[in-house]
Amino acid sequence: MSAGLGRFSAAIRAENARGRVAVIPDIKRVSPKEGDLLGGRDPVETAKFLVACGAPLLSVVTERERFGGSPELLRSIAEAVGNDAPILRKDFIADEDGLKETLALGASAVLLICASADGKTLSMLYEKALALGLEPLVETCTAAEMELAGRLGARLIGVNNRDIATLELDDGGPSRTASLAAGAPAGALLVSESGILSPADARLAASAGADALLVGTALWKAPDMKAAYISLRVERVSGKR
């Protein structure tokens, strides 16, 4: 499989072709910053609802201890949405077994976090993911990590607007995407992750060249989730990078 040609990237590009950024709802039970996000809602039914609202892809957090996720949740959502929306698995994947599990659970893409692996391990995970047919989303939060993503040949790159080392307890926002976007490799898809709380935030990330936005808390906390989702689906600024 060639990087950048998988279902996850294709879904982003399809939204971009419609003139807007792709909004990726983040399905997670708990935020270390905000606490319980579900408020009694069923995450599987909510995932189906968001796809019905127009979400072309999904992210599912499977980390159990701090984010309340589970591999079983990913499997259930993958079975529920079928081919309607490719899924990114968000977790701290550290070895090839984790990649194989990700594929078996039904994900199309896997998060690889620069901050949680040394360069050699990250390179191994990246190549193994591609060999298995998974698209690696390489997450960065510094200029040095963006350079590393470039050296890997990453075609799908995330900028975490918050500090994963502190479990995203800080108040970071899309200004981090704006500061790092120019360093993204030409042709790579750029995903602005976390800290997107309003249409203004979405527009800032888009103006920096983001092709997609990964949004969790803003959707879960919104009084009208569908309206919030639609409001974040802002115009993409093509040719920015």
PDB file of C-alpha atoms in Angstrom:
ATOM      1  CA  MET A   1       0.000   0.000   0.000  1.00  0.00           C
ATOM      2  CA  SER A   2       1.264   3.453  -0.831  1.00  0.00           C
ATOM      3  CA  ALA A   3       1.030   6.060   1.897  1.00  0.00           C
ATOM      4  CA  GLY A   4      -1.728   8.568   1.330  1.00  0.00           C
ATOM      5  CA  LEU A   5      -3.884   6.256  -0.830  1.00  0.00           C
ATOM      6  CA  GLY A   6      -5.901   4.534   1.884  1.00  0.00           C
ATOM      7  CA  ARG A   7      -9.590   4.950   2.742  1.00  0.00           C
ATOM      8  CA  PHE A   8      -8.938   7.436   5.527  1.00  0.00           C
ATOM      9  CA  SER A   9      -6.961   9.821   3.331  1.00  0.00           C
ATOM     10  CA  ALA A  10      -9.425   9.333   0.493  1.00  0.00           C
ATOM     11  CA  ALA A  11     -12.288  10.433   2.743  1.00  0.00           C
ATOM     12  CA  ILE A  12     -10.394  13.599   3.702  1.00  0.00           C
ATOM     13  CA  ARG A  13      -9.601  14.369   0.081  1.00  0.00           C
ATOM     14  CA  ALA A  14     -13.231  13.825  -0.914  1.00  0.00           C
ATOM     15  CA  GLU A  15     -14.359  16.420   1.645  1.00  0.00           C
ATOM     16  CA  ASN A  16     -11.625  18.785   0.471  1.00  0.00           C
ATOM     17  CA  ALA A  17     -12.874  18.371  -3.098  1.00  0.00           C
ATOM     18  CA  ARG A  18     -16.231  19.661  -1.850  1.00  0.00           C
ATOM     19  CA  GLY A  19     -14.429  22.800  -0.710  1.00  0.00           C
ATOM     20  CA  ARG A  20     -14.361  22.198   3.032  1.00  0.00           C
ATOM     21  CA  VAL A  21     -12.151  20.767   5.718  1.00  0.00           C
ATOM     22  CA  ALA A  22     -12.974  17.253   6.856  1.00  0.00           C
ATOM     23  CA  VAL A  23     -14.260  17.233  10.434  1.00  0.00           C
ATOM     24  CA  ILE A  24     -13.325  14.010  12.243  1.00  0.00           C
ATOM     25  CA  PRO A  25     -15.461  13.396  15.346  1.00  0.00           C
ATOM     26  CA  ASP A  26     -13.417  11.935  18.195  1.00  0.00           C
ATOM     27  CA  ILE A  27     -15.335   9.234  20.034  1.00  0.00           C
ATOM     28  CA  LYS A  28     -14.060   9.080  23.603  1.00  0.00           C
ATOM     29  CA  ARG A  29     -15.687   8.475  26.943  1.00  0.00           C
ATOM     30  CA  VAL A  30     -13.501  10.620  29.181  1.00  0.00           C
ATOM     31  CA  SER A  31     -11.353  13.718  28.829  1.00  0.00           C
ATOM     32  CA  PRO A  32      -8.675  14.172  31.517  1.00  0.00           C
ATOM     33  CA  LYS A  33      -9.456  17.893  31.324  1.00  0.00           C
ATOM     34  CA  GLU A  34     -13.266  17.802  31.106  1.00  0.00           C
ATOM     35  CA  GLY A  35     -14.126  14.490  32.801  1.00  0.00           C
ATOM     36  CA  ASP A  36     -17.040  12.371  31.573  1.00  0.00           C
ATOM     37  CA  LEU A  37     -18.092  13.304  28.060  1.00  0.00           C
ATOM     38  CA  LEU A  38     -20.860  10.834  27.345  1.00  0.00           C
ATOM     39  CA  GLY A  39     -23.430  12.189  29.775  1.00  0.00           C
ATOM     40  CA  GLY A  40     -25.280   8.903  29.598  1.00  0.00           C
ATOM     41  CA  ARG A  41     -25.109   8.638  25.806  1.00  0.00           C
ATOM     42  CA  ASP A  42     -24.185   5.425  24.014  1.00  0.00           C
ATOM     43  CA  PRO A  43     -20.895   6.005  22.148  1.00  0.00           C
ATOM     44  CA  VAL A  44     -21.763   3.506  19.417  1.00  0.00           C
ATOM     45  CA  GLU A  45     -25.147   5.091  18.745  1.00  0.00           C
ATOM     46  CA  THR A  46     -23.528   8.538  18.858  1.00  0.00           C
ATOM     47  CA  ALA A  47     -20.946   7.466  16.286  1.00  0.00           C
ATOM     48  CA  LYS A  48     -23.741   6.260  14.006  1.00  0.00           C
ATOM     49  CA  PHE A  49     -25.575   9.551  14.548  1.00  0.00           C
ATOM     50  CA  LEU A  50     -22.522  11.603  13.591  1.00  0.00           C
ATOM     51  CA  VAL A  51     -22.029   9.597  10.402  1.00  0.00           C
ATOM     52  CA  ALA A  52     -25.699  10.224   9.602  1.00  0.00           C
ATOM     53  CA  CYS A  53     -25.010  13.943  10.161  1.00  0.00           C
ATOM     54  CA  GLY A  54     -22.397  13.788   7.420  1.00  0.00           C
ATOM     55  CA  ALA A  55     -19.155  12.822   9.178  1.00  0.00           C
ATOM     56  CA  PRO A  56     -17.058  11.085   6.494  1.00  0.00           C
ATOM     57  CA  LEU A  57     -14.682   9.472   9.006  1.00  0.00           C
ATOM     58  CA  LEU A  58     -14.307   8.869  12.721  1.00  0.00           C
ATOM     59  CA  SER A  59     -11.662   8.663  15.422  1.00  0.00           C
ATOM     60  CA  VAL A  60     -12.054   6.242  18.321  1.00  0.00           C
ATOM     61  CA  VAL A  61      -9.978   6.454  21.497  1.00  0.00           C
ATOM     62  CA  THR A  62      -9.157   2.996  22.849  1.00  0.00           C
ATOM     63  CA  GLU A  63      -6.822   3.942  25.722  1.00  0.00           C
ATOM     64  CA  ARG A  64      -8.561   2.616  28.821  1.00  0.00           C
ATOM     65  CA  GLU A  65      -6.892   4.006  31.946  1.00  0.00           C
ATOM     66  CA  ARG A  66      -7.057   7.753  31.323  1.00  0.00           C
ATOM     67  CA  PHE A  67      -9.535   8.147  28.460  1.00  0.00           C
ATOM     68  CA  GLY A  68     -12.019   5.391  29.273  1.00  0.00           C
ATOM     69  CA  GLY A  69     -11.716   3.676  25.917  1.00  0.00           C
ATOM     70  CA  SER A  70     -11.303   0.066  24.940  1.00  0.00           C
ATOM     71  CA  PRO A  71     -10.512  -2.083  21.913  1.00  0.00           C
ATOM     72  CA  GLU A  72     -14.041  -3.468  22.221  1.00  0.00           C
ATOM     73  CA  LEU A  73     -15.459   0.009  21.686  1.00  0.00           C
ATOM     74  CA  LEU A  74     -13.543   0.351  18.429  1.00  0.00           C
ATOM     75  CA  ARG A  75     -14.743  -3.045  17.223  1.00  0.00           C
ATOM     76  CA  SER A  76     -18.355  -2.204  18.046  1.00  0.00           C
ATOM     77  CA  ILE A  77     -18.215   1.135  16.237  1.00  0.00           C
ATOM     78  CA  ALA A  78     -16.468  -0.363  13.209  1.00  0.00           C
ATOM     79  CA  GLU A  79     -19.190  -3.001  12.972  1.00  0.00           C
ATOM     80  CA  ALA A  80     -21.926  -0.405  13.425  1.00  0.00           C
ATOM     81  CA  VAL A  81     -20.782   2.030  10.722  1.00  0.00           C
ATOM     82  CA  GLY A  82     -19.470  -0.572   8.300  1.00  0.00           C
ATOM     83  CA  ASN A  83     -18.057   0.977   5.144  1.00  0.00           C
ATOM     84  CA  ASP A  84     -19.731   4.338   5.718  1.00  0.00           C
ATOM     85  CA  ALA A  85     -16.807   5.903   7.589  1.00  0.00           C
ATOM     86  CA  PRO A  86     -13.170   4.761   7.896  1.00  0.00           C
ATOM     87  CA  ILE A  87     -11.886   4.889  11.463  1.00  0.00           C
ATOM     88  CA  LEU A  88      -8.681   6.118  13.083  1.00  0.00           C
ATOM     89  CA  ARG A  89      -7.573   4.293  16.232  1.00  0.00           C
ATOM     90  CA  LYS A  90      -6.204   6.670  18.862  1.00  0.00           C
ATOM     91  CA  ASP A  91      -4.016   5.055  21.485  1.00  0.00           C
ATOM     92  CA  PHE A  92      -0.390   4.803  22.512  1.00  0.00           C
ATOM     93  CA  ILE A  93       0.638   2.084  20.060  1.00  0.00           C
ATOM     94  CA  ALA A  94       4.087   0.784  20.913  1.00  0.00           C
ATOM     95  CA  ASP A  95       4.664  -2.422  18.950  1.00  0.00           C
ATOM     96  CA  GLU A  96       3.684  -4.495  15.941  1.00  0.00           C
ATOM     97  CA  ASP A  97       1.136  -6.470  17.967  1.00  0.00           C
ATOM     98  CA  GLY A  98      -0.713  -3.234  18.621  1.00  0.00           C
ATOM     99  CA  LEU A  99      -0.815  -2.555  14.897  1.00  0.00           C
ATOM    100  CA  LYS A 100      -2.117  -6.030  14.112  1.00  0.00           C
ATOM    101  CA  GLU A 101      -4.790  -5.634  16.771  1.00  0.00           C
ATOM    102  CA  THR A 102      -5.763  -2.269  15.283  1.00  0.00           C
ATOM    103  CA  LEU A 103      -6.338  -3.838  11.886  1.00  0.00           C
ATOM    104  CA  ALA A 104      -8.275  -6.760  13.361  1.00  0.00           C
ATOM    105  CA  LEU A 105     -10.568  -4.361  15.233  1.00  0.00           C
ATOM    106  CA  GLY A 106     -11.640  -2.757  11.990  1.00  0.00           C
ATOM    107  CA  ALA A 107      -9.651   0.497  11.877  1.00  0.00           C
ATOM    108  CA  SER A 108      -8.328   1.930   8.623  1.00  0.00           C
ATOM    109  CA  ALA A 109      -5.746   4.240  10.212  1.00  0.00           C
ATOM    110  CA  VAL A 110      -3.634   4.304  13.352  1.00  0.00           C
ATOM    111  CA  LEU A 111      -2.202   7.171  15.387  1.00  0.00           C
ATOM    112  CA  LEU A 112       1.574   7.137  15.810  1.00  0.00           C
ATOM    113  CA  ILE A 113       2.728   9.746  18.330  1.00  0.00           C
ATOM    114  CA  CYS A 114       6.185  11.243  17.887  1.00  0.00           C
ATOM    115  CA  ALA A 115       6.305  12.272  21.545  1.00  0.00           C
ATOM    116  CA  SER A 116       5.817   8.714  22.787  1.00  0.00           C
ATOM    117  CA  ALA A 117       8.407   6.866  20.695  1.00  0.00           C
ATOM    118  CA  ASP A 118      12.025   7.341  19.692  1.00  0.00           C
ATOM    119  CA  GLY A 119      12.821   7.848  16.022  1.00  0.00           C
ATOM    120  CA  LYS A 120      13.854   4.236  15.413  1.00  0.00           C
ATOM    121  CA  THR A 121      10.690   2.815  16.971  1.00  0.00           C
ATOM    122  CA  LEU A 122       8.498   5.322  15.172  1.00  0.00           C
ATOM    123  CA  SER A 123      10.085   4.434  11.836  1.00  0.00           C
ATOM    124  CA  MET A 124       9.533   0.723  12.498  1.00  0.00           C
ATOM    125  CA  LEU A 125       5.883   1.291  13.434  1.00  0.00           C
ATOM    126  CA  TYR A 126       5.344   3.475  10.391  1.00  0.00           C
ATOM    127  CA  GLU A 127       6.710   0.886   7.964  1.00  0.00           C
ATOM    128  CA  LYS A 128       4.915  -2.017   9.684  1.00  0.00           C
ATOM    129  CA  ALA A 129       1.618  -0.118   9.574  1.00  0.00           C
ATOM    130  CA  LEU A 130       1.945   0.445   5.842  1.00  0.00           C
ATOM    131  CA  ALA A 131       2.861  -3.186   5.280  1.00  0.00           C
ATOM    132  CA  LEU A 132      -0.287  -4.260   7.122  1.00  0.00           C
ATOM    133  CA  GLY A 133      -2.497  -1.918   5.110  1.00  0.00           C
ATOM    134  CA  LEU A 134      -3.005   0.657   7.873  1.00  0.00           C
ATOM    135  CA  GLU A 135      -2.565   4.361   7.238  1.00  0.00           C
ATOM    136  CA  PRO A 136      -0.305   5.917   9.888  1.00  0.00           C
ATOM    137  CA  LEU A 137      -1.316   9.358  11.125  1.00  0.00           C
ATOM    138  CA  VAL A 138       1.954  10.731  12.488  1.00  0.00           C
ATOM    139  CA  GLU A 139       1.220  13.130  15.341  1.00  0.00           C
ATOM    140  CA  THR A 140       3.531  16.073  15.944  1.00  0.00           C
ATOM    141  CA  CYS A 141       3.555  18.978  18.374  1.00  0.00           C
ATOM    142  CA  THR A 142       6.971  20.598  17.733  1.00  0.00           C
ATOM    143  CA  ALA A 143       8.975  21.734  14.713  1.00  0.00           C
ATOM    144  CA  ALA A 144      11.488  18.943  15.358  1.00  0.00           C
ATOM    145  CA  GLU A 145       8.707  16.349  15.300  1.00  0.00           C
ATOM    146  CA  MET A 146       7.359  17.822  12.064  1.00  0.00           C
ATOM    147  CA  GLU A 147      10.830  17.392  10.566  1.00  0.00           C
ATOM    148  CA  LEU A 148      10.846  13.785  11.771  1.00  0.00           C
ATOM    149  CA  ALA A 149       7.471  13.184  10.124  1.00  0.00           C
ATOM    150  CA  GLY A 150       8.943  14.540   6.910  1.00  0.00           C
ATOM    151  CA  ARG A 151      11.939  12.216   7.127  1.00  0.00           C
ATOM    152  CA  LEU A 152       9.571   9.282   7.582  1.00  0.00           C
ATOM    153  CA  GLY A 153       7.832  10.233   4.362  1.00  0.00           C
ATOM    154  CA  ALA A 154       4.536  10.688   6.198  1.00  0.00           C
ATOM    155  CA  ARG A 155       1.620  11.604   3.950  1.00  0.00           C
ATOM    156  CA  LEU A 156      -0.873  11.993   6.797  1.00  0.00           C
ATOM    157  CA  ILE A 157       0.345  14.275   9.583  1.00  0.00           C
ATOM    158  CA  GLY A 158      -1.404  15.500  12.701  1.00  0.00           C
ATOM    159  CA  VAL A 159      -0.582  18.532  14.815  1.00  0.00           C
ATOM    160  CA  ASN A 160      -1.744  18.064  18.393  1.00  0.00           C
ATOM    161  CA  ASN A 161      -2.646  21.536  19.583  1.00  0.00           C
ATOM    162  CA  ARG A 162      -2.375  20.329  23.160  1.00  0.00           C
ATOM    163  CA  ASP A 163       0.438  18.667  25.086  1.00  0.00           C
ATOM    164  CA  ILE A 164      -0.008  14.901  25.112  1.00  0.00           C
ATOM    165  CA  ALA A 165       2.757  14.640  27.736  1.00  0.00           C
ATOM    166  CA  THR A 166       0.346  16.239  30.232  1.00  0.00           C
ATOM    167  CA  LEU A 167      -2.654  14.308  28.830  1.00  0.00           C
ATOM    168  CA  GLU A 168      -3.880  17.432  27.029  1.00  0.00           C
ATOM    169  CA  LEU A 169      -4.651  19.286  30.245  1.00  0.00           C
ATOM    170  CA  ASP A 170      -3.312  22.551  28.824  1.00  0.00           C
ATOM    171  CA  ASP A 171      -5.311  25.175  26.928  1.00  0.00           C
ATOM    172  CA  GLY A 172      -3.556  24.835  23.588  1.00  0.00           C
ATOM    173  CA  GLY A 173      -5.453  25.730  20.422  1.00  0.00           C
ATOM    174  CA  PRO A 174      -5.121  25.934  16.651  1.00  0.00           C
ATOM    175  CA  SER A 175      -2.359  28.539  16.866  1.00  0.00           C
ATOM    176  CA  ARG A 176      -0.001  25.570  17.201  1.00  0.00           C
ATOM    177  CA  THR A 177      -1.229  24.223  13.881  1.00  0.00           C
ATOM    178  CA  ALA A 178      -0.653  27.676  12.413  1.00  0.00           C
ATOM    179  CA  SER A 179       2.914  27.744  13.733  1.00  0.00           C
ATOM    180  CA  LEU A 180       3.853  24.295  12.390  1.00  0.00           C
ATOM    181  CA  ALA A 181       1.870  23.990   9.157  1.00  0.00           C
ATOM    182  CA  ALA A 182       4.499  25.622   6.965  1.00  0.00           C
ATOM    183  CA  GLY A 183       6.925  22.838   7.907  1.00  0.00           C
ATOM    184  CA  ALA A 184       4.635  20.064   6.726  1.00  0.00           C
ATOM    185  CA  PRO A 185       5.886  18.169   3.670  1.00  0.00           C
ATOM    186  CA  ALA A 186       4.386  19.243   0.368  1.00  0.00           C
ATOM    187  CA  GLY A 187       1.466  17.045  -0.583  1.00  0.00           C
ATOM    188  CA  ALA A 188       0.897  15.657   2.905  1.00  0.00           C
ATOM    189  CA  LEU A 189      -2.563  15.880   4.423  1.00  0.00           C
ATOM    190  CA  LEU A 190      -2.559  17.936   7.619  1.00  0.00           C
ATOM    191  CA  VAL A 191      -4.915  17.222  10.506  1.00  0.00           C
ATOM    192  CA  SER A 192      -5.345  19.782  13.285  1.00  0.00           C
ATOM    193  CA  GLU A 193      -6.069  17.825  16.474  1.00  0.00           C
ATOM    194  CA  SER A 194      -7.630  18.976  19.756  1.00  0.00           C
ATOM    195  CA  GLY A 195      -8.398  22.467  21.006  1.00  0.00           C
ATOM    196  CA  ILE A 196     -10.872  23.171  18.186  1.00  0.00           C
ATOM    197  CA  LEU A 197     -13.731  24.614  20.213  1.00  0.00           C
ATOM    198  CA  SER A 198     -15.528  26.969  17.836  1.00  0.00           C
ATOM    199  CA  PRO A 199     -16.000  27.857  14.161  1.00  0.00           C
ATOM    200  CA  ALA A 200     -13.392  30.603  14.677  1.00  0.00           C
ATOM    201  CA  ASP A 201     -10.880  27.953  15.797  1.00  0.00           C
ATOM    202  CA  ALA A 202     -11.805  25.843  12.776  1.00  0.00           C
ATOM    203  CA  ARG A 203     -11.265  28.775  10.425  1.00  0.00           C
ATOM    204  CA  LEU A 204      -7.873  29.539  11.988  1.00  0.00           C
ATOM    205  CA  ALA A 205      -6.714  25.965  11.474  1.00  0.00           C
ATOM    206  CA  ALA A 206      -8.079  25.959   7.920  1.00  0.00           C
ATOM    207  CA  SER A 207      -6.394  29.269   7.131  1.00  0.00           C
ATOM    208  CA  ALA A 208      -3.084  27.720   8.207  1.00  0.00           C
ATOM    209  CA  GLY A 209      -3.577  24.920   5.692  1.00  0.00           C
ATOM    210  CA  ALA A 210      -5.282  22.175   7.711  1.00  0.00           C
ATOM    211  CA  ASP A 211      -7.100  19.663   5.514  1.00  0.00           C
ATOM    212  CA  ALA A 212      -8.966  18.102   8.420  1.00  0.00           C
ATOM    213  CA  LEU A 213      -9.924  18.828  12.023  1.00  0.00           C
ATOM    214  CA  LEU A 214     -10.123  16.212  14.744  1.00  0.00           C
ATOM    215  CA  VAL A 215     -12.743  17.395  17.236  1.00  0.00           C
ATOM    216  CA  GLY A 216     -13.987  15.769  20.415  1.00  0.00           C
ATOM    217  CA  THR A 217     -14.915  17.887  23.415  1.00  0.00           C
ATOM    218  CA  ALA A 218     -16.600  20.663  21.413  1.00  0.00           C
ATOM    219  CA  LEU A 219     -19.040  18.125  19.987  1.00  0.00           C
ATOM    220  CA  TRP A 220     -19.674  16.229  23.201  1.00  0.00           C
ATOM    221  CA  LYS A 221     -20.259  19.419  25.196  1.00  0.00           C
ATOM    222  CA  ALA A 222     -22.492  21.079  22.607  1.00  0.00           C
ATOM    223  CA  PRO A 223     -26.223  21.361  23.387  1.00  0.00           C
ATOM    224  CA  ASP A 224     -26.909  20.381  19.749  1.00  0.00           C
ATOM    225  CA  MET A 225     -24.220  17.986  18.490  1.00  0.00           C
ATOM    226  CA  LYS A 226     -25.402  18.034  14.879  1.00  0.00           C
ATOM    227  CA  ALA A 227     -25.433  21.834  14.708  1.00  0.00           C
ATOM    228  CA  ALA A 228     -21.982  21.964  16.311  1.00  0.00           C
ATOM    229  CA  TYR A 229     -20.624  19.453  13.808  1.00  0.00           C
ATOM    230  CA  ILE A 230     -21.996  21.358  10.830  1.00  0.00           C
ATOM    231  CA  SER A 231     -20.683  24.690  12.167  1.00  0.00           C
ATOM    232  CA  LEU A 232     -17.111  23.333  12.226  1.00  0.00           C
ATOM    233  CA  ARG A 233     -17.211  22.151   8.618  1.00  0.00           C
ATOM    234  CA  VAL A 234     -15.624  25.365   7.357  1.00  0.00           C
ATOM    235  CA  GLU A 235     -14.211  26.247   3.968  1.00  0.00           C
ATOM    236  CA  ARG A 236     -10.834  24.766   3.169  1.00  0.00           C
ATOM    237  CA  VAL A 237      -8.107  27.180   2.128  1.00  0.00           C
ATOM    238  CA  SER A 238      -6.502  25.399  -0.809  1.00  0.00           C
ATOM    239  CA  GLY A 239      -2.910  25.987  -1.805  1.00  0.00           C
ATOM    240  CA  LYS A 240      -1.967  27.451   1.581  1.00  0.00           C
ATOM    241  CA  ARG A 241       1.063  25.249   2.099  1.00  0.00           C
TER     242      ARG A 241
END
